[in-house]
Amino acid sequence: MTDTFSALRATDADTPSSRDIVFTLQRWAYHQQRAPAYLAGRIGRFLCPAFCLVPICLGIAGCQALRPNAAPGEAPGLNHIAGQVADQGDLALAASLYARAAKQSPTAENFVALGNARLAIDRPHDAAEAFRSALKRDRDNARALLGLGEARLRQGQFEYALQVLKPAAARLNSVHAWSQLAIARIARGDAEGGAAAFGMAAAETDNLDAQANYALAEALAGHDQTAIQLMRRICDSPIAETRHFRNLLLILVLTGNDTEARALSIPGLAATRKQELLERAEQIRDLPDVAARARAIGIAKAG
């Protein structure tokens, strides 16, 4: 059974047979209780250890619905199985199942599901190919546009990302879509546009992380008082976490309020670690432009 499972996980090309799918479901049922810890590990891998925009949606089962709906009376197929596997944390195996589903039924929705699955295992090039296949079948598919934009962002192709993220955000009007557009704009040096897009994202939710991203973007755009007020309001919340206080420290330094930054108390953070954050924040502030500061914070990698 180990050999079969290893073969299944190798690549999308190693598409599973019916017997393999039965094995997959058996294994999935057996390991249900292990999934939360597995997913927490996958998510933690993406988080910046010091400062960064906080990912609002991570993983294959996050903001976007990945499983196309079955027709009335139709039995769930490979997409349903892949979705169940993904929900339990085996993202690589889920991607191979989505690939088989797209091969059997090459619809736009199936290619969108495949693209999202590949994004979840950090394969942006292959994800972009899947999203392009979806758009060949449905050029106005907003979820395919969003996925292609995110794949291009991860590849550092910011101009290309903007081309598809603008219409995607307008059509979907979701926190995730507006956030991706904001990241693309900031990565191109458009701090004002990035702040506006993060503002649209923040307007769709009361999630503290979305609000914190908006505050940080306002700081990058030079809207000092707005950024500080937003971030202080977040840190006053009873559910604020250490990362929110770290972002407040960064915003205070970026806006030239060094004295307040040094006086800031950050719950659960040692004094030596706080000093390291202060020094890092000062280095970020001294970078020559918005795009460079964005890369240093972790908003986007260089193209």
PDB file of C-alpha atoms in Angstrom:
ATOM      1  CA  MET A   1       0.000   0.000   0.000  1.00  0.00           C
ATOM      2  CA  THR A   2       2.895   2.373   0.682  1.00  0.00           C
ATOM      3  CA  ASP A   3       4.207   1.930  -2.872  1.00  0.00           C
ATOM      4  CA  THR A   4       0.779   2.672  -4.341  1.00  0.00           C
ATOM      5  CA  PHE A   5       0.435   5.824  -2.228  1.00  0.00           C
ATOM      6  CA  SER A   6       3.921   7.067  -3.134  1.00  0.00           C
ATOM      7  CA  ALA A   7       3.202   6.571  -6.809  1.00  0.00           C
ATOM      8  CA  LEU A   8      -0.038   8.491  -6.523  1.00  0.00           C
ATOM      9  CA  ARG A   9       1.698  11.504  -5.022  1.00  0.00           C
ATOM     10  CA  ALA A  10       4.487  11.757  -7.581  1.00  0.00           C
ATOM     11  CA  THR A  11       2.985  14.019 -10.271  1.00  0.00           C
ATOM     12  CA  ASP A  12      -0.306  14.944 -11.867  1.00  0.00           C
ATOM     13  CA  ALA A  13       0.664  12.640 -14.702  1.00  0.00           C
ATOM     14  CA  ASP A  14       0.417   9.683 -12.325  1.00  0.00           C
ATOM     15  CA  THR A  15      -3.364   9.743 -12.401  1.00  0.00           C
ATOM     16  CA  PRO A  16      -5.058   7.283 -10.035  1.00  0.00           C
ATOM     17  CA  SER A  17      -7.062   4.274 -11.064  1.00  0.00           C
ATOM     18  CA  SER A  18     -10.405   3.246  -9.528  1.00  0.00           C
ATOM     19  CA  ARG A  19      -8.588   0.842  -7.223  1.00  0.00           C
ATOM     20  CA  ASP A  20      -6.262   3.646  -6.130  1.00  0.00           C
ATOM     21  CA  ILE A  21      -9.250   5.886  -5.403  1.00  0.00           C
ATOM     22  CA  VAL A  22     -10.753   3.232  -3.127  1.00  0.00           C
ATOM     23  CA  PHE A  23      -7.412   3.010  -1.347  1.00  0.00           C
ATOM     24  CA  THR A  24      -7.315   6.789  -1.061  1.00  0.00           C
ATOM     25  CA  LEU A  25     -10.732   6.950   0.574  1.00  0.00           C
ATOM     26  CA  GLN A  26      -9.795   4.199   3.013  1.00  0.00           C
ATOM     27  CA  ARG A  27      -6.649   6.059   3.982  1.00  0.00           C
ATOM     28  CA  TRP A  28      -8.539   9.359   4.211  1.00  0.00           C
ATOM     29  CA  ALA A  29     -11.115   7.880   6.632  1.00  0.00           C
ATOM     30  CA  TYR A  30      -8.370   6.356   8.759  1.00  0.00           C
ATOM     31  CA  HIS A  31      -6.436   9.632   9.112  1.00  0.00           C
ATOM     32  CA  GLN A  32      -9.285  12.109   9.590  1.00  0.00           C
ATOM     33  CA  GLN A  33      -8.163  13.048  13.085  1.00  0.00           C
ATOM     34  CA  ARG A  34      -4.658  13.973  11.900  1.00  0.00           C
ATOM     35  CA  ALA A  35      -5.802  16.563   9.375  1.00  0.00           C
ATOM     36  CA  PRO A  36      -5.978  19.686  11.589  1.00  0.00           C
ATOM     37  CA  ALA A  37      -2.336  19.418  12.647  1.00  0.00           C
ATOM     38  CA  TYR A  38      -1.247  18.694   9.073  1.00  0.00           C
ATOM     39  CA  LEU A  39      -3.098  21.727   7.737  1.00  0.00           C
ATOM     40  CA  ALA A  40      -1.720  23.939  10.482  1.00  0.00           C
ATOM     41  CA  GLY A  41       1.780  22.948   9.408  1.00  0.00           C
ATOM     42  CA  ARG A  42       1.023  23.696   5.756  1.00  0.00           C
ATOM     43  CA  ILE A  43      -0.416  27.096   6.615  1.00  0.00           C
ATOM     44  CA  GLY A  44       2.385  28.019   8.992  1.00  0.00           C
ATOM     45  CA  ARG A  45       4.921  27.510   6.207  1.00  0.00           C
ATOM     46  CA  PHE A  46       3.548  30.568   4.408  1.00  0.00           C
ATOM     47  CA  LEU A  47       3.599  33.001   7.320  1.00  0.00           C
ATOM     48  CA  CYS A  48       6.334  35.623   7.557  1.00  0.00           C
ATOM     49  CA  PRO A  49       8.201  35.387  10.910  1.00  0.00           C
ATOM     50  CA  ALA A  50       8.515  39.169  11.422  1.00  0.00           C
ATOM     51  CA  PHE A  51       6.303  41.506   9.419  1.00  0.00           C
ATOM     52  CA  CYS A  52       3.992  40.822   6.519  1.00  0.00           C
ATOM     53  CA  LEU A  53       0.533  41.118   5.148  1.00  0.00           C
ATOM     54  CA  VAL A  54      -1.401  38.322   6.773  1.00  0.00           C
ATOM     55  CA  PRO A  55      -2.778  35.762   4.297  1.00  0.00           C
ATOM     56  CA  ILE A  56      -6.553  35.855   4.658  1.00  0.00           C
ATOM     57  CA  CYS A  57      -7.118  32.682   2.646  1.00  0.00           C
ATOM     58  CA  LEU A  58      -4.693  29.796   2.547  1.00  0.00           C
ATOM     59  CA  GLY A  59      -4.902  26.225   1.442  1.00  0.00           C
ATOM     60  CA  ILE A  60      -6.963  24.303  -1.009  1.00  0.00           C
ATOM     61  CA  ALA A  61     -10.186  24.525   0.940  1.00  0.00           C
ATOM     62  CA  GLY A  62     -10.093  28.248   1.684  1.00  0.00           C
ATOM     63  CA  CYS A  63     -11.839  31.219   0.089  1.00  0.00           C
ATOM     64  CA  GLN A  64     -12.765  29.753  -3.260  1.00  0.00           C
ATOM     65  CA  ALA A  65     -15.063  26.786  -3.769  1.00  0.00           C
ATOM     66  CA  LEU A  66     -12.915  24.222  -5.544  1.00  0.00           C
ATOM     67  CA  ARG A  67     -15.416  21.481  -6.216  1.00  0.00           C
ATOM     68  CA  PRO A  68     -17.743  22.017  -9.150  1.00  0.00           C
ATOM     69  CA  ASN A  69     -21.320  21.143  -8.222  1.00  0.00           C
ATOM     70  CA  ALA A  70     -22.637  17.866  -9.511  1.00  0.00           C
ATOM     71  CA  ALA A  71     -25.736  17.990 -11.675  1.00  0.00           C
ATOM     72  CA  PRO A  72     -29.020  17.132  -9.935  1.00  0.00           C
ATOM     73  CA  GLY A  73     -29.196  13.387  -9.352  1.00  0.00           C
ATOM     74  CA  GLU A  74     -25.570  12.885 -10.422  1.00  0.00           C
ATOM     75  CA  ALA A  75     -23.345  10.861  -8.116  1.00  0.00           C
ATOM     76  CA  PRO A  76     -20.258  12.709  -6.802  1.00  0.00           C
ATOM     77  CA  GLY A  77     -17.225  12.003  -8.969  1.00  0.00           C
ATOM     78  CA  LEU A  78     -13.491  12.578  -8.820  1.00  0.00           C
ATOM     79  CA  ASN A  79     -13.838  16.249  -7.913  1.00  0.00           C
ATOM     80  CA  HIS A  80     -15.876  15.349  -4.858  1.00  0.00           C
ATOM     81  CA  ILE A  81     -13.325  12.737  -3.818  1.00  0.00           C
ATOM     82  CA  ALA A  82     -10.460  15.186  -4.432  1.00  0.00           C
ATOM     83  CA  GLY A  83     -12.196  17.815  -2.352  1.00  0.00           C
ATOM     84  CA  GLN A  84     -12.680  15.409   0.539  1.00  0.00           C
ATOM     85  CA  VAL A  85      -9.020  14.387   0.348  1.00  0.00           C
ATOM     86  CA  ALA A  86      -7.961  18.057   0.286  1.00  0.00           C
ATOM     87  CA  ASP A  87     -10.168  18.878   3.263  1.00  0.00           C
ATOM     88  CA  GLN A  88      -8.296  16.215   5.213  1.00  0.00           C
ATOM     89  CA  GLY A  89      -4.913  17.722   4.333  1.00  0.00           C
ATOM     90  CA  ASP A  90      -3.441  15.605   1.527  1.00  0.00           C
ATOM     91  CA  LEU A  91      -3.069  18.435  -0.971  1.00  0.00           C
ATOM     92  CA  ALA A  92      -0.619  16.717  -3.331  1.00  0.00           C
ATOM     93  CA  LEU A  93      -2.862  13.683  -3.758  1.00  0.00           C
ATOM     94  CA  ALA A  94      -5.872  15.963  -4.200  1.00  0.00           C
ATOM     95  CA  ALA A  95      -4.068  17.774  -7.032  1.00  0.00           C
ATOM     96  CA  SER A  96      -3.469  14.507  -8.862  1.00  0.00           C
ATOM     97  CA  LEU A  97      -7.142  13.598  -8.487  1.00  0.00           C
ATOM     98  CA  TYR A  98      -8.209  16.999  -9.830  1.00  0.00           C
ATOM     99  CA  ALA A  99      -5.877  16.455 -12.796  1.00  0.00           C
ATOM    100  CA  ARG A 100      -7.605  13.161 -13.560  1.00  0.00           C
ATOM    101  CA  ALA A 101     -11.009  14.845 -13.277  1.00  0.00           C
ATOM    102  CA  ALA A 102      -9.988  17.597 -15.708  1.00  0.00           C
ATOM    103  CA  LYS A 103      -8.673  15.010 -18.143  1.00  0.00           C
ATOM    104  CA  GLN A 104     -11.901  13.009 -18.003  1.00  0.00           C
ATOM    105  CA  SER A 105     -14.131  16.090 -18.245  1.00  0.00           C
ATOM    106  CA  PRO A 106     -12.201  19.124 -19.541  1.00  0.00           C
ATOM    107  CA  THR A 107     -14.631  21.821 -18.405  1.00  0.00           C
ATOM    108  CA  ALA A 108     -13.703  25.326 -17.269  1.00  0.00           C
ATOM    109  CA  GLU A 109     -14.782  24.567 -13.698  1.00  0.00           C
ATOM    110  CA  ASN A 110     -12.679  21.426 -13.550  1.00  0.00           C
ATOM    111  CA  PHE A 111      -9.602  23.315 -14.733  1.00  0.00           C
ATOM    112  CA  VAL A 112     -10.281  26.041 -12.152  1.00  0.00           C
ATOM    113  CA  ALA A 113     -10.372  23.359  -9.452  1.00  0.00           C
ATOM    114  CA  LEU A 114      -7.114  21.911 -10.766  1.00  0.00           C
ATOM    115  CA  GLY A 115      -5.470  25.338 -10.843  1.00  0.00           C
ATOM    116  CA  ASN A 116      -6.463  26.066  -7.258  1.00  0.00           C
ATOM    117  CA  ALA A 117      -5.183  22.658  -6.186  1.00  0.00           C
ATOM    118  CA  ARG A 118      -1.820  23.375  -7.789  1.00  0.00           C
ATOM    119  CA  LEU A 119      -1.636  26.782  -6.118  1.00  0.00           C
ATOM    120  CA  ALA A 120      -2.219  25.038  -2.800  1.00  0.00           C
ATOM    121  CA  ILE A 121       0.908  22.921  -3.296  1.00  0.00           C
ATOM    122  CA  ASP A 122       2.935  25.901  -4.515  1.00  0.00           C
ATOM    123  CA  ARG A 123       3.125  25.054  -8.213  1.00  0.00           C
ATOM    124  CA  PRO A 124       2.204  28.438  -9.745  1.00  0.00           C
ATOM    125  CA  HIS A 125       3.492  27.676 -13.242  1.00  0.00           C
ATOM    126  CA  ASP A 126       1.373  24.534 -13.535  1.00  0.00           C
ATOM    127  CA  ALA A 127      -1.539  26.343 -11.896  1.00  0.00           C
ATOM    128  CA  ALA A 128      -1.348  29.087 -14.523  1.00  0.00           C
ATOM    129  CA  GLU A 129      -1.553  26.478 -17.271  1.00  0.00           C
ATOM    130  CA  ALA A 130      -4.722  25.057 -15.717  1.00  0.00           C
ATOM    131  CA  PHE A 131      -6.329  28.485 -15.357  1.00  0.00           C
ATOM    132  CA  ARG A 132      -5.477  29.322 -18.971  1.00  0.00           C
ATOM    133  CA  SER A 133      -7.152  26.089 -20.024  1.00  0.00           C
ATOM    134  CA  ALA A 134     -10.244  27.191 -18.088  1.00  0.00           C
ATOM    135  CA  LEU A 135     -10.259  30.595 -19.790  1.00  0.00           C
ATOM    136  CA  LYS A 136      -9.989  28.983 -23.228  1.00  0.00           C
ATOM    137  CA  ARG A 137     -13.325  27.351 -22.457  1.00  0.00           C
ATOM    138  CA  ASP A 138     -14.891  30.318 -20.636  1.00  0.00           C
ATOM    139  CA  ARG A 139     -13.050  33.595 -21.178  1.00  0.00           C
ATOM    140  CA  ASP A 140     -15.220  35.413 -18.625  1.00  0.00           C
ATOM    141  CA  ASN A 141     -14.758  32.924 -15.789  1.00  0.00           C
ATOM    142  CA  ALA A 142     -13.977  35.239 -12.858  1.00  0.00           C
ATOM    143  CA  ARG A 143     -12.523  32.494 -10.647  1.00  0.00           C
ATOM    144  CA  ALA A 144     -10.141  31.482 -13.433  1.00  0.00           C
ATOM    145  CA  LEU A 145      -9.066  35.122 -13.831  1.00  0.00           C
ATOM    146  CA  LEU A 146      -8.437  35.384 -10.102  1.00  0.00           C
ATOM    147  CA  GLY A 147      -6.481  32.136 -10.023  1.00  0.00           C
ATOM    148  CA  LEU A 148      -4.364  33.138 -13.012  1.00  0.00           C
ATOM    149  CA  GLY A 149      -3.648  36.478 -11.372  1.00  0.00           C
ATOM    150  CA  GLU A 150      -2.555  34.809  -8.159  1.00  0.00           C
ATOM    151  CA  ALA A 151      -0.343  32.359 -10.048  1.00  0.00           C
ATOM    152  CA  ARG A 152       1.306  35.248 -11.886  1.00  0.00           C
ATOM    153  CA  LEU A 153       1.826  37.102  -8.624  1.00  0.00           C
ATOM    154  CA  ARG A 154       3.660  34.128  -7.172  1.00  0.00           C
ATOM    155  CA  GLN A 155       5.858  34.064 -10.258  1.00  0.00           C
ATOM    156  CA  GLY A 156       6.648  37.759  -9.869  1.00  0.00           C
ATOM    157  CA  GLN A 157       4.797  38.700 -13.066  1.00  0.00           C
ATOM    158  CA  PHE A 158       3.084  41.747 -11.605  1.00  0.00           C
ATOM    159  CA  GLU A 159       1.997  43.514 -14.800  1.00  0.00           C
ATOM    160  CA  TYR A 160       0.407  40.350 -16.147  1.00  0.00           C
ATOM    161  CA  ALA A 161      -1.239  39.750 -12.785  1.00  0.00           C
ATOM    162  CA  LEU A 162      -2.825  43.202 -12.813  1.00  0.00           C
ATOM    163  CA  GLN A 163      -4.390  42.594 -16.216  1.00  0.00           C
ATOM    164  CA  VAL A 164      -6.532  39.749 -14.919  1.00  0.00           C
ATOM    165  CA  LEU A 165      -6.939  40.723 -11.274  1.00  0.00           C
ATOM    166  CA  LYS A 166      -8.700  44.016 -12.052  1.00  0.00           C
ATOM    167  CA  PRO A 167     -11.720  42.385 -13.740  1.00  0.00           C
ATOM    168  CA  ALA A 168     -11.655  39.451 -11.301  1.00  0.00           C
ATOM    169  CA  ALA A 169     -11.887  41.708  -8.242  1.00  0.00           C
ATOM    170  CA  ALA A 170     -14.652  43.802  -9.788  1.00  0.00           C
ATOM    171  CA  ARG A 171     -16.734  40.726 -10.612  1.00  0.00           C
ATOM    172  CA  LEU A 172     -16.159  38.668  -7.484  1.00  0.00           C
ATOM    173  CA  ASN A 173     -16.034  41.526  -4.961  1.00  0.00           C
ATOM    174  CA  SER A 174     -14.440  39.202  -2.401  1.00  0.00           C
ATOM    175  CA  VAL A 175     -11.825  39.785   0.287  1.00  0.00           C
ATOM    176  CA  HIS A 176      -9.403  37.436  -1.445  1.00  0.00           C
ATOM    177  CA  ALA A 177      -9.811  38.997  -4.896  1.00  0.00           C
ATOM    178  CA  TRP A 178      -9.381  42.569  -3.667  1.00  0.00           C
ATOM    179  CA  SER A 179      -6.373  41.515  -1.576  1.00  0.00           C
ATOM    180  CA  GLN A 180      -4.653  39.911  -4.557  1.00  0.00           C
ATOM    181  CA  LEU A 181      -5.244  43.058  -6.621  1.00  0.00           C
ATOM    182  CA  ALA A 182      -3.846  45.175  -3.790  1.00  0.00           C
ATOM    183  CA  ILE A 183      -0.695  43.066  -3.589  1.00  0.00           C
ATOM    184  CA  ALA A 184      -0.150  43.347  -7.342  1.00  0.00           C
ATOM    185  CA  ARG A 185      -0.534  47.126  -7.237  1.00  0.00           C
ATOM    186  CA  ILE A 186       1.821  47.579  -4.301  1.00  0.00           C
ATOM    187  CA  ALA A 187       4.385  45.272  -5.879  1.00  0.00           C
ATOM    188  CA  ARG A 188       4.351  47.591  -8.915  1.00  0.00           C
ATOM    189  CA  GLY A 189       4.945  50.592  -6.664  1.00  0.00           C
ATOM    190  CA  ASP A 190       1.340  51.829  -6.665  1.00  0.00           C
ATOM    191  CA  ALA A 191       0.818  52.237  -2.934  1.00  0.00           C
ATOM    192  CA  GLU A 192      -2.266  54.430  -3.349  1.00  0.00           C
ATOM    193  CA  GLY A 193      -3.961  51.859  -5.568  1.00  0.00           C
ATOM    194  CA  GLY A 194      -2.934  49.064  -3.233  1.00  0.00           C
ATOM    195  CA  ALA A 195      -4.397  50.860  -0.222  1.00  0.00           C
ATOM    196  CA  ALA A 196      -7.633  51.464  -2.109  1.00  0.00           C
ATOM    197  CA  ALA A 197      -7.935  47.768  -3.008  1.00  0.00           C
ATOM    198  CA  PHE A 198      -7.146  46.640   0.540  1.00  0.00           C
ATOM    199  CA  GLY A 199      -9.794  49.097   1.688  1.00  0.00           C
ATOM    200  CA  MET A 200     -12.299  47.324  -0.551  1.00  0.00           C
ATOM    201  CA  ALA A 201     -11.242  43.990   0.978  1.00  0.00           C
ATOM    202  CA  ALA A 202     -11.544  45.345   4.522  1.00  0.00           C
ATOM    203  CA  ALA A 203     -15.027  46.679   3.763  1.00  0.00           C
ATOM    204  CA  GLU A 204     -16.201  43.116   3.043  1.00  0.00           C
ATOM    205  CA  THR A 205     -15.256  41.659   6.430  1.00  0.00           C
ATOM    206  CA  ASP A 206     -14.572  42.449  10.074  1.00  0.00           C
ATOM    207  CA  ASN A 207     -11.617  40.039  10.072  1.00  0.00           C
ATOM    208  CA  LEU A 208      -8.744  41.667  11.970  1.00  0.00           C
ATOM    209  CA  ASP A 209      -6.127  40.412   9.543  1.00  0.00           C
ATOM    210  CA  ALA A 210      -7.890  42.033   6.592  1.00  0.00           C
ATOM    211  CA  GLN A 211      -8.108  45.280   8.569  1.00  0.00           C
ATOM    212  CA  ALA A 212      -4.398  45.021   9.467  1.00  0.00           C
ATOM    213  CA  ASN A 213      -3.438  44.573   5.838  1.00  0.00           C
ATOM    214  CA  TYR A 214      -5.393  47.720   5.010  1.00  0.00           C
ATOM    215  CA  ALA A 215      -3.596  49.656   7.763  1.00  0.00           C
ATOM    216  CA  LEU A 216      -0.192  48.534   6.547  1.00  0.00           C
ATOM    217  CA  ALA A 217      -1.037  49.515   2.972  1.00  0.00           C
ATOM    218  CA  GLU A 218      -2.117  52.956   4.181  1.00  0.00           C
ATOM    219  CA  ALA A 219       1.270  53.341   5.866  1.00  0.00           C
ATOM    220  CA  LEU A 220       3.074  52.397   2.652  1.00  0.00           C
ATOM    221  CA  ALA A 221       0.945  54.981   0.844  1.00  0.00           C
ATOM    222  CA  GLY A 222       2.036  57.702   3.280  1.00  0.00           C
ATOM    223  CA  HIS A 223      -1.334  58.057   5.016  1.00  0.00           C
ATOM    224  CA  ASP A 224       0.317  58.050   8.423  1.00  0.00           C
ATOM    225  CA  GLN A 225      -2.482  58.998  10.792  1.00  0.00           C
ATOM    226  CA  THR A 226      -5.035  56.783   9.056  1.00  0.00           C
ATOM    227  CA  ALA A 227      -2.667  53.809   9.272  1.00  0.00           C
ATOM    228  CA  ILE A 228      -1.887  54.357  12.950  1.00  0.00           C
ATOM    229  CA  GLN A 229      -5.515  54.861  13.932  1.00  0.00           C
ATOM    230  CA  LEU A 230      -6.602  51.736  12.062  1.00  0.00           C
ATOM    231  CA  MET A 231      -3.875  49.608  13.604  1.00  0.00           C
ATOM    232  CA  ARG A 232      -4.418  50.900  17.140  1.00  0.00           C
ATOM    233  CA  ARG A 233      -8.117  50.110  16.811  1.00  0.00           C
ATOM    234  CA  ILE A 234      -7.213  46.558  15.784  1.00  0.00           C
ATOM    235  CA  CYS A 235      -4.811  46.133  18.712  1.00  0.00           C
ATOM    236  CA  ASP A 236      -7.499  47.382  21.102  1.00  0.00           C
ATOM    237  CA  SER A 237      -9.657  44.411  20.129  1.00  0.00           C
ATOM    238  CA  PRO A 238      -9.869  41.652  22.761  1.00  0.00           C
ATOM    239  CA  ILE A 239      -9.047  39.105  20.062  1.00  0.00           C
ATOM    240  CA  ALA A 240      -5.923  40.887  18.750  1.00  0.00           C
ATOM    241  CA  GLU A 241      -2.868  38.637  18.538  1.00  0.00           C
ATOM    242  CA  THR A 242       0.888  39.179  18.712  1.00  0.00           C
ATOM    243  CA  ARG A 243       1.185  39.580  14.941  1.00  0.00           C
ATOM    244  CA  HIS A 244      -1.143  42.575  15.054  1.00  0.00           C
ATOM    245  CA  PHE A 245       1.097  44.311  17.594  1.00  0.00           C
ATOM    246  CA  ARG A 246       4.125  43.539  15.414  1.00  0.00           C
ATOM    247  CA  ASN A 247       2.396  45.254  12.508  1.00  0.00           C
ATOM    248  CA  LEU A 248       1.603  48.237  14.736  1.00  0.00           C
ATOM    249  CA  LEU A 249       5.287  48.477  15.612  1.00  0.00           C
ATOM    250  CA  LEU A 250       6.184  48.394  11.926  1.00  0.00           C
ATOM    251  CA  ILE A 251       3.615  51.069  11.067  1.00  0.00           C
ATOM    252  CA  LEU A 252       4.877  53.326  13.869  1.00  0.00           C
ATOM    253  CA  VAL A 253       8.427  53.035  12.547  1.00  0.00           C
ATOM    254  CA  LEU A 254       7.403  53.510   8.905  1.00  0.00           C
ATOM    255  CA  THR A 255       5.561  56.691   9.867  1.00  0.00           C
ATOM    256  CA  GLY A 256       8.487  58.092  11.859  1.00  0.00           C
ATOM    257  CA  ASN A 257       7.045  57.478  15.324  1.00  0.00           C
ATOM    258  CA  ASP A 258      10.127  55.728  16.680  1.00  0.00           C
ATOM    259  CA  THR A 259       9.607  56.771  20.297  1.00  0.00           C
ATOM    260  CA  GLU A 260       6.095  55.308  20.355  1.00  0.00           C
ATOM    261  CA  ALA A 261       7.369  52.158  18.665  1.00  0.00           C
ATOM    262  CA  ARG A 262      10.025  51.631  21.340  1.00  0.00           C
ATOM    263  CA  ALA A 263       7.487  52.208  24.096  1.00  0.00           C
ATOM    264  CA  LEU A 264       4.994  49.774  22.585  1.00  0.00           C
ATOM    265  CA  SER A 265       4.309  46.691  24.682  1.00  0.00           C
ATOM    266  CA  ILE A 266       3.910  43.539  22.574  1.00  0.00           C
ATOM    267  CA  PRO A 267       2.277  40.618  24.424  1.00  0.00           C
ATOM    268  CA  GLY A 268       4.363  37.478  24.517  1.00  0.00           C
ATOM    269  CA  LEU A 269       7.429  39.029  22.843  1.00  0.00           C
ATOM    270  CA  ALA A 270      10.842  39.063  24.530  1.00  0.00           C
ATOM    271  CA  ALA A 271      12.731  42.360  24.721  1.00  0.00           C
ATOM    272  CA  THR A 272      15.568  41.038  22.557  1.00  0.00           C
ATOM    273  CA  ARG A 273      13.129  39.953  19.871  1.00  0.00           C
ATOM    274  CA  LYS A 274      11.407  43.327  19.966  1.00  0.00           C
ATOM    275  CA  GLN A 275      14.755  45.059  19.461  1.00  0.00           C
ATOM    276  CA  GLU A 276      15.391  42.876  16.421  1.00  0.00           C
ATOM    277  CA  LEU A 277      11.977  43.864  15.015  1.00  0.00           C
ATOM    278  CA  LEU A 278      12.703  47.540  15.595  1.00  0.00           C
ATOM    279  CA  GLU A 279      15.998  47.291  13.738  1.00  0.00           C
ATOM    280  CA  ARG A 280      14.370  45.395  10.885  1.00  0.00           C
ATOM    281  CA  ALA A 281      11.552  47.955  10.669  1.00  0.00           C
ATOM    282  CA  GLU A 282      14.098  50.783  10.450  1.00  0.00           C
ATOM    283  CA  GLN A 283      15.882  48.971   7.629  1.00  0.00           C
ATOM    284  CA  ILE A 284      12.580  48.602   5.760  1.00  0.00           C
ATOM    285  CA  ARG A 285      11.777  52.300   6.237  1.00  0.00           C
ATOM    286  CA  ASP A 286      15.144  53.267   4.755  1.00  0.00           C
ATOM    287  CA  LEU A 287      14.606  51.329   1.520  1.00  0.00           C
ATOM    288  CA  PRO A 288      14.339  53.585  -1.557  1.00  0.00           C
ATOM    289  CA  ASP A 289      10.786  52.961  -2.780  1.00  0.00           C
ATOM    290  CA  VAL A 290       7.423  51.363  -2.103  1.00  0.00           C
ATOM    291  CA  ALA A 291       8.130  48.247  -4.182  1.00  0.00           C
ATOM    292  CA  ALA A 292      11.353  47.575  -2.281  1.00  0.00           C
ATOM    293  CA  ARG A 293       9.619  48.038   1.071  1.00  0.00           C
ATOM    294  CA  ALA A 294       6.816  45.753  -0.085  1.00  0.00           C
ATOM    295  CA  ARG A 295       9.293  43.006  -0.957  1.00  0.00           C
ATOM    296  CA  ALA A 296      11.055  43.400   2.375  1.00  0.00           C
ATOM    297  CA  ILE A 297       7.787  43.143   4.302  1.00  0.00           C
ATOM    298  CA  GLY A 298       6.886  40.027   2.324  1.00  0.00           C
ATOM    299  CA  ILE A 299       4.036  41.387   0.226  1.00  0.00           C
ATOM    300  CA  ALA A 300       5.535  40.072  -3.017  1.00  0.00           C
ATOM    301  CA  LYS A 301       8.730  38.583  -4.296  1.00  0.00           C
ATOM    302  CA  ALA A 302      10.869  40.249  -6.902  1.00  0.00           C
ATOM    303  CA  GLY A 303       9.958  39.651 -10.538  1.00  0.00           C
TER     304      GLY A 303
END
